[in-house]
């Protein structure tokens, strides 16, 4: 018998399922890295998903069931925060307003506030942003045969006389004269109002350009037409704020008449 013959090679047995499993290396989630470093743990995101589902229209039509409900809930939350910010500012002044005051009054978190607004001034003026957006919605619905200035005037009139009790125009909404006075007096509100106005004016220009089949960036006509309408709106509002006896609808009619005159007289 040959005792010098090597023993046959035997393959190693696979590790048992109950055997040790290599652990994650340093820096893996929940595992400390080298001394002096913190575990790389992602914070949970509790933000509600955003919805791109439109709000119900005048006929009550909507899409997307659950997404539509989330969208309406988000809008109500935003309006509650904006209303609280405006109410507190009119009562105590902008200098006394803290974001925590708004979140406490609306019973929401700071995270929720930051998801909707970039600053306390944006929250205070959000009602005006919403008004300009309603004017643009009305402008988009105007007949294509109308001239741009006439369409903008009709859109302002539709917003002005909208019977919706939840979103009345400025002359039927308490505190609006005081708000515009604060906008003139508070530089931070002045800057925020300018930013909001310009953003909505740009949307108006794009709407008018689409009506005319023109390029909104390179053709002057949409910007000039919208500029006339916006100038009439701001001029009438300015006079209404400064004249306690002024009637905003009458002033707007007069301002648009002057804008249509060449030159105004």
mmCIF file of C-alpha atoms in Angstrom:
data_model
loop_
_atom_site.group_PDB
_atom_site.id
_atom_site.type_symbol
_atom_site.label_atom_id
_atom_site.label_comp_id
_atom_site.label_asym_id
_atom_site.label_seq_id
_atom_site.Cartn_x
_atom_site.Cartn_y
_atom_site.Cartn_z
ATOM 1 C CA UNK A 1 0.000 0.000 0.000
ATOM 2 C CA UNK A 2 1.422 3.345 -1.010
ATOM 3 C CA UNK A 3 1.305 5.509 2.118
ATOM 4 C CA UNK A 4 2.999 8.442 0.391
ATOM 5 C CA UNK A 5 -0.001 9.143 -1.895
ATOM 6 C CA UNK A 6 -1.523 12.571 -1.020
ATOM 7 C CA UNK A 7 -5.011 12.583 0.369
ATOM 8 C CA UNK A 8 -7.735 13.607 -2.113
ATOM 9 C CA UNK A 9 -8.607 17.331 -2.156
ATOM 10 C CA UNK A 10 -11.879 18.110 -0.378
ATOM 11 C CA UNK A 11 -13.775 21.379 -1.166
ATOM 12 C CA UNK A 12 -14.603 23.487 1.894
ATOM 13 C CA UNK A 13 -18.162 23.207 3.095
ATOM 14 C CA UNK A 14 -20.352 26.320 2.544
ATOM 15 C CA UNK A 15 -20.931 28.484 5.578
ATOM 16 C CA UNK A 16 -23.964 27.633 7.580
ATOM 17 C CA UNK A 17 -26.923 30.002 7.343
ATOM 18 C CA UNK A 18 -26.603 30.410 11.059
ATOM 19 C CA UNK A 19 -22.912 31.257 10.862
ATOM 20 C CA UNK A 20 -21.435 34.716 11.179
ATOM 21 C CA UNK A 21 -22.285 37.268 8.502
ATOM 22 C CA UNK A 22 -19.818 40.018 7.667
ATOM 23 C CA UNK A 23 -21.075 43.303 9.092
ATOM 24 C CA UNK A 24 -21.277 46.600 7.249
ATOM 25 C CA UNK A 25 -18.140 48.668 7.101
ATOM 26 C CA UNK A 26 -17.562 52.021 8.758
ATOM 27 C CA UNK A 27 -19.892 54.746 7.539
ATOM 28 C CA UNK A 28 -22.800 52.412 6.716
ATOM 29 C CA UNK A 29 -26.171 53.527 7.994
ATOM 30 C CA UNK A 30 -26.417 53.173 11.758
ATOM 31 C CA UNK A 31 -22.799 51.973 12.178
ATOM 32 C CA UNK A 32 -20.197 54.252 13.714
ATOM 33 C CA UNK A 33 -17.190 55.074 11.571
ATOM 34 C CA UNK A 34 -13.744 55.915 12.904
ATOM 35 C CA UNK A 35 -13.513 57.606 16.280
ATOM 36 C CA UNK A 36 -14.789 61.165 16.200
ATOM 37 C CA UNK A 37 -17.272 60.694 13.339
ATOM 38 C CA UNK A 38 -21.031 60.335 13.583
ATOM 39 C CA UNK A 39 -23.051 57.564 11.962
ATOM 40 C CA UNK A 40 -24.361 58.498 8.510
ATOM 41 C CA UNK A 41 -28.061 58.153 9.255
ATOM 42 C CA UNK A 42 -30.605 59.750 6.918
ATOM 43 C CA UNK A 43 -33.307 61.699 8.670
ATOM 44 C CA UNK A 44 -36.851 60.626 7.859
ATOM 45 C CA UNK A 45 -38.839 63.009 5.675
ATOM 46 C CA UNK A 46 -42.255 63.608 7.113
ATOM 47 C CA UNK A 47 -43.317 66.127 4.470
ATOM 48 C CA UNK A 48 -46.621 65.375 2.842
ATOM 49 C CA UNK A 49 -46.300 64.552 -0.850
ATOM 50 C CA UNK A 50 -46.953 67.433 -3.172
ATOM 51 C CA UNK A 51 -49.808 67.108 -5.606
ATOM 52 C CA UNK A 52 -50.007 68.340 -9.159
ATOM 53 C CA UNK A 53 -53.741 67.828 -9.311
ATOM 54 C CA UNK A 54 -55.688 70.973 -10.024
ATOM 55 C CA UNK A 55 -58.263 72.314 -7.636
ATOM 56 C CA UNK A 56 -61.918 71.730 -8.483
ATOM 57 C CA UNK A 57 -63.168 74.163 -11.089
ATOM 58 C CA UNK A 58 -66.400 76.147 -10.930
ATOM 59 C CA UNK A 59 -68.332 73.075 -11.975
ATOM 60 C CA UNK A 60 -66.861 71.060 -9.121
ATOM 61 C CA UNK A 61 -64.875 68.756 -11.412
ATOM 62 C CA UNK A 62 -61.601 67.395 -10.145
ATOM 63 C CA UNK A 63 -59.309 64.486 -10.686
ATOM 64 C CA UNK A 64 -57.280 62.120 -8.652
ATOM 65 C CA UNK A 65 -59.442 61.496 -5.559
ATOM 66 C CA UNK A 66 -56.855 61.238 -2.788
ATOM 67 C CA UNK A 67 -54.388 63.589 -4.464
ATOM 68 C CA UNK A 68 -57.138 66.182 -4.834
ATOM 69 C CA UNK A 69 -57.953 65.938 -1.129
ATOM 70 C CA UNK A 70 -54.303 66.398 -0.206
ATOM 71 C CA UNK A 71 -54.109 69.406 -2.493
ATOM 72 C CA UNK A 72 -57.165 71.006 -0.901
ATOM 73 C CA UNK A 73 -55.816 70.290 2.576
ATOM 74 C CA UNK A 74 -52.486 71.912 1.659
ATOM 75 C CA UNK A 75 -54.288 74.951 0.309
ATOM 76 C CA UNK A 76 -56.380 75.317 3.470
ATOM 77 C CA UNK A 77 -53.238 75.022 5.587
ATOM 78 C CA UNK A 78 -51.495 77.700 3.525
ATOM 79 C CA UNK A 79 -54.477 80.026 3.753
ATOM 80 C CA UNK A 80 -54.683 79.519 7.530
ATOM 81 C CA UNK A 81 -51.028 80.462 7.963
ATOM 82 C CA UNK A 82 -51.366 83.465 5.650
ATOM 83 C CA UNK A 83 -54.473 84.681 7.485
ATOM 84 C CA UNK A 84 -52.709 84.342 10.849
ATOM 85 C CA UNK A 85 -49.629 86.206 9.595
ATOM 86 C CA UNK A 86 -51.744 89.044 8.232
ATOM 87 C CA UNK A 87 -53.923 89.290 11.329
ATOM 88 C CA UNK A 88 -50.949 89.377 13.693
ATOM 89 C CA UNK A 89 -49.100 91.925 11.566
ATOM 90 C CA UNK A 90 -52.054 94.277 11.392
ATOM 91 C CA UNK A 91 -52.545 93.956 15.153
ATOM 92 C CA UNK A 92 -48.937 94.229 16.364
ATOM 93 C CA UNK A 93 -46.768 95.325 13.437
ATOM 94 C CA UNK A 94 -44.249 93.427 11.342
ATOM 95 C CA UNK A 95 -41.395 93.926 13.812
ATOM 96 C CA UNK A 96 -43.299 91.972 16.461
ATOM 97 C CA UNK A 97 -44.109 89.071 14.142
ATOM 98 C CA UNK A 98 -42.158 85.824 14.533
ATOM 99 C CA UNK A 99 -42.626 82.721 12.443
ATOM 100 C CA UNK A 100 -43.413 80.830 15.657
ATOM 101 C CA UNK A 101 -46.343 83.194 16.256
ATOM 102 C CA UNK A 102 -47.782 82.186 12.903
ATOM 103 C CA UNK A 103 -47.240 78.458 13.361
ATOM 104 C CA UNK A 104 -48.754 78.557 16.841
ATOM 105 C CA UNK A 105 -51.800 80.480 15.634
ATOM 106 C CA UNK A 106 -52.333 78.098 12.699
ATOM 107 C CA UNK A 107 -51.411 75.007 14.775
ATOM 108 C CA UNK A 108 -48.746 73.791 12.338
ATOM 109 C CA UNK A 109 -45.037 73.036 12.557
ATOM 110 C CA UNK A 110 -42.155 75.254 11.514
ATOM 111 C CA UNK A 111 -41.394 72.672 8.842
ATOM 112 C CA UNK A 112 -44.879 73.127 7.374
ATOM 113 C CA UNK A 113 -44.434 76.905 7.310
ATOM 114 C CA UNK A 114 -41.094 76.593 5.503
ATOM 115 C CA UNK A 115 -42.641 74.249 2.943
ATOM 116 C CA UNK A 116 -45.072 77.014 1.904
ATOM 117 C CA UNK A 117 -43.259 80.294 2.539
ATOM 118 C CA UNK A 118 -39.740 81.572 2.207
ATOM 119 C CA UNK A 119 -40.216 84.326 4.786
ATOM 120 C CA UNK A 120 -42.711 85.880 7.170
ATOM 121 C CA UNK A 121 -43.240 88.699 4.629
ATOM 122 C CA UNK A 122 -44.280 86.172 1.996
ATOM 123 C CA UNK A 123 -46.866 84.810 4.418
ATOM 124 C CA UNK A 124 -48.223 88.276 5.259
ATOM 125 C CA UNK A 125 -48.655 89.124 1.565
ATOM 126 C CA UNK A 126 -49.846 85.743 0.347
ATOM 127 C CA UNK A 127 -53.420 86.984 0.076
ATOM 128 C CA UNK A 128 -52.246 89.548 -2.520
ATOM 129 C CA UNK A 129 -50.339 86.881 -4.443
ATOM 130 C CA UNK A 130 -53.537 84.833 -4.541
ATOM 131 C CA UNK A 131 -55.508 87.860 -5.802
ATOM 132 C CA UNK A 132 -53.058 88.464 -8.645
ATOM 133 C CA UNK A 133 -53.239 84.765 -9.488
ATOM 134 C CA UNK A 134 -57.050 84.995 -9.689
ATOM 135 C CA UNK A 135 -56.751 87.917 -12.082
ATOM 136 C CA UNK A 136 -54.468 85.817 -14.260
ATOM 137 C CA UNK A 137 -56.928 82.924 -14.161
ATOM 138 C CA UNK A 138 -59.640 85.284 -15.374
ATOM 139 C CA UNK A 139 -57.297 86.668 -18.041
ATOM 140 C CA UNK A 140 -56.624 83.168 -19.364
ATOM 141 C CA UNK A 141 -60.367 82.636 -19.754
ATOM 142 C CA UNK A 142 -61.061 85.817 -21.738
ATOM 143 C CA UNK A 143 -62.225 85.493 -25.387
ATOM 144 C CA UNK A 144 -59.403 85.496 -27.910
ATOM 145 C CA UNK A 145 -61.079 88.293 -29.918
ATOM 146 C CA UNK A 146 -60.526 90.847 -27.124
ATOM 147 C CA UNK A 147 -57.546 93.155 -27.313
ATOM 148 C CA UNK A 148 -54.952 92.500 -24.594
ATOM 149 C CA UNK A 149 -55.693 95.633 -22.587
ATOM 150 C CA UNK A 150 -59.442 95.047 -22.824
ATOM 151 C CA UNK A 151 -58.931 91.436 -21.721
ATOM 152 C CA UNK A 152 -56.819 92.511 -18.744
ATOM 153 C CA UNK A 153 -59.410 95.114 -17.757
ATOM 154 C CA UNK A 154 -62.184 92.514 -17.955
ATOM 155 C CA UNK A 155 -60.093 90.091 -15.870
ATOM 156 C CA UNK A 156 -59.622 92.720 -13.159
ATOM 157 C CA UNK A 157 -63.349 93.454 -13.233
ATOM 158 C CA UNK A 158 -64.164 89.738 -12.883
ATOM 159 C CA UNK A 159 -61.941 89.523 -9.788
ATOM 160 C CA UNK A 160 -63.299 92.806 -8.425
ATOM 161 C CA UNK A 161 -66.933 91.699 -8.616
ATOM 162 C CA UNK A 162 -66.479 88.016 -7.806
ATOM 163 C CA UNK A 163 -69.205 87.160 -5.267
ATOM 164 C CA UNK A 164 -67.093 84.453 -3.575
ATOM 165 C CA UNK A 165 -67.397 85.356 0.153
ATOM 166 C CA UNK A 166 -64.154 83.564 1.025
ATOM 167 C CA UNK A 167 -62.033 85.657 -1.351
ATOM 168 C CA UNK A 168 -63.561 89.135 -1.649
ATOM 169 C CA UNK A 169 -61.793 91.918 -3.517
ATOM 170 C CA UNK A 170 -59.789 94.462 -1.562
ATOM 171 C CA UNK A 171 -62.560 97.039 -1.097
ATOM 172 C CA UNK A 172 -64.738 94.376 0.547
ATOM 173 C CA UNK A 173 -62.005 92.885 2.727
ATOM 174 C CA UNK A 174 -61.272 94.375 6.176
ATOM 175 C CA UNK A 175 -57.750 95.601 6.817
ATOM 176 C CA UNK A 176 -56.588 95.905 3.208
ATOM 177 C CA UNK A 177 -56.051 99.653 3.304
ATOM 178 C CA UNK A 178 -53.929 99.172 6.424
ATOM 179 C CA UNK A 179 -51.954 96.427 4.708
ATOM 180 C CA UNK A 180 -51.080 98.639 1.747
ATOM 181 C CA UNK A 181 -50.019 101.395 4.149
ATOM 182 C CA UNK A 182 -47.673 98.903 5.834
ATOM 183 C CA UNK A 183 -46.286 97.896 2.446
ATOM 184 C CA UNK A 184 -45.321 101.528 1.874
ATOM 185 C CA UNK A 185 -43.805 101.910 5.342
ATOM 186 C CA UNK A 186 -41.966 98.607 5.829
ATOM 187 C CA UNK A 187 -39.013 98.072 3.450
ATOM 188 C CA UNK A 188 -39.169 94.294 3.845
ATOM 189 C CA UNK A 189 -42.836 94.263 2.847
ATOM 190 C CA UNK A 190 -42.145 96.692 0.004
ATOM 191 C CA UNK A 191 -39.513 94.332 -1.409
ATOM 192 C CA UNK A 192 -41.705 91.261 -0.981
ATOM 193 C CA UNK A 193 -44.673 92.979 -2.644
ATOM 194 C CA UNK A 194 -42.496 94.027 -5.555
ATOM 195 C CA UNK A 195 -41.258 90.465 -5.990
ATOM 196 C CA UNK A 196 -44.785 89.034 -5.908
ATOM 197 C CA UNK A 197 -46.126 91.675 -8.309
ATOM 198 C CA UNK A 198 -43.340 91.127 -10.828
ATOM 199 C CA UNK A 199 -43.781 87.344 -10.765
ATOM 200 C CA UNK A 200 -47.515 87.584 -11.471
ATOM 201 C CA UNK A 201 -46.972 90.291 -14.096
ATOM 202 C CA UNK A 202 -44.590 87.930 -15.896
ATOM 203 C CA UNK A 203 -47.337 85.312 -15.933
ATOM 204 C CA UNK A 204 -49.723 87.888 -17.407
ATOM 205 C CA UNK A 205 -47.205 88.704 -20.140
ATOM 206 C CA UNK A 206 -46.880 85.039 -21.064
ATOM 207 C CA UNK A 207 -50.665 84.681 -21.207
ATOM 208 C CA UNK A 208 -51.034 87.711 -23.485
ATOM 209 C CA UNK A 209 -48.140 86.572 -25.672
ATOM 210 C CA UNK A 210 -49.849 83.212 -26.133
ATOM 211 C CA UNK A 211 -53.098 84.966 -27.079
ATOM 212 C CA UNK A 212 -51.284 86.996 -29.729
ATOM 213 C CA UNK A 213 -48.961 84.250 -30.929
ATOM 214 C CA UNK A 214 -45.918 86.340 -29.963
ATOM 215 C CA UNK A 215 -42.698 85.572 -28.125
ATOM 216 C CA UNK A 216 -42.959 86.844 -24.518
ATOM 217 C CA UNK A 217 -39.235 87.607 -24.254
ATOM 218 C CA UNK A 218 -38.426 89.258 -27.574
ATOM 219 C CA UNK A 219 -41.650 91.023 -28.599
ATOM 220 C CA UNK A 220 -42.528 94.259 -26.805
ATOM 221 C CA UNK A 221 -46.267 94.162 -27.399
ATOM 222 C CA UNK A 222 -47.325 91.686 -24.652
ATOM 223 C CA UNK A 223 -45.227 93.479 -22.020
ATOM 224 C CA UNK A 224 -46.511 96.918 -23.031
ATOM 225 C CA UNK A 225 -50.139 95.771 -23.008
ATOM 226 C CA UNK A 226 -49.826 94.137 -19.597
ATOM 227 C CA UNK A 227 -47.830 97.086 -18.294
ATOM 228 C CA UNK A 228 -50.718 99.401 -19.099
ATOM 229 C CA UNK A 229 -53.189 97.176 -17.270
ATOM 230 C CA UNK A 230 -50.955 96.705 -14.233
ATOM 231 C CA UNK A 231 -50.255 100.450 -14.086
ATOM 232 C CA UNK A 232 -53.985 101.164 -14.043
ATOM 233 C CA UNK A 233 -54.531 98.612 -11.258
ATOM 234 C CA UNK A 234 -51.720 99.981 -9.088
ATOM 235 C CA UNK A 235 -52.650 103.636 -9.690
ATOM 236 C CA UNK A 236 -56.277 103.042 -8.714
ATOM 237 C CA UNK A 237 -55.230 101.064 -5.628
ATOM 238 C CA UNK A 238 -52.777 103.773 -4.569
ATOM 239 C CA UNK A 239 -55.486 106.443 -4.721
ATOM 240 C CA UNK A 240 -58.009 104.205 -2.958
ATOM 241 C CA UNK A 241 -55.591 103.585 -0.090
ATOM 242 C CA UNK A 242 -54.874 107.295 0.381
ATOM 243 C CA UNK A 243 -58.418 108.574 -0.066
ATOM 244 C CA UNK A 244 -60.807 107.158 2.572
ATOM 245 C CA UNK A 245 -63.764 108.287 0.469
ATOM 246 C CA UNK A 246 -62.439 106.595 -2.672
ATOM 247 C CA UNK A 247 -64.375 103.795 -4.325
ATOM 248 C CA UNK A 248 -62.073 101.159 -5.783
ATOM 249 C CA UNK A 249 -64.340 99.982 -8.656
ATOM 250 C CA UNK A 250 -64.922 103.591 -9.770
ATOM 251 C CA UNK A 251 -61.216 104.383 -9.525
ATOM 252 C CA UNK A 252 -60.321 101.308 -11.563
ATOM 253 C CA UNK A 253 -62.745 102.266 -14.329
ATOM 254 C CA UNK A 254 -61.253 105.755 -14.410
ATOM 255 C CA UNK A 255 -57.695 104.429 -14.413
ATOM 256 C CA UNK A 256 -58.331 102.069 -17.331
ATOM 257 C CA UNK A 257 -60.062 104.854 -19.239
ATOM 258 C CA UNK A 258 -56.978 107.022 -18.746
ATOM 259 C CA UNK A 259 -54.694 104.178 -19.819
ATOM 260 C CA UNK A 260 -56.679 103.866 -23.044
ATOM 261 C CA UNK A 261 -56.472 107.630 -23.728
ATOM 262 C CA UNK A 262 -53.612 108.895 -25.877
ATOM 263 C CA UNK A 263 -52.208 110.801 -24.086
ATOM 264 C CA UNK A 264 -54.095 110.578 -20.756
ATOM 265 C CA UNK A 265 -56.008 113.747 -19.908
#
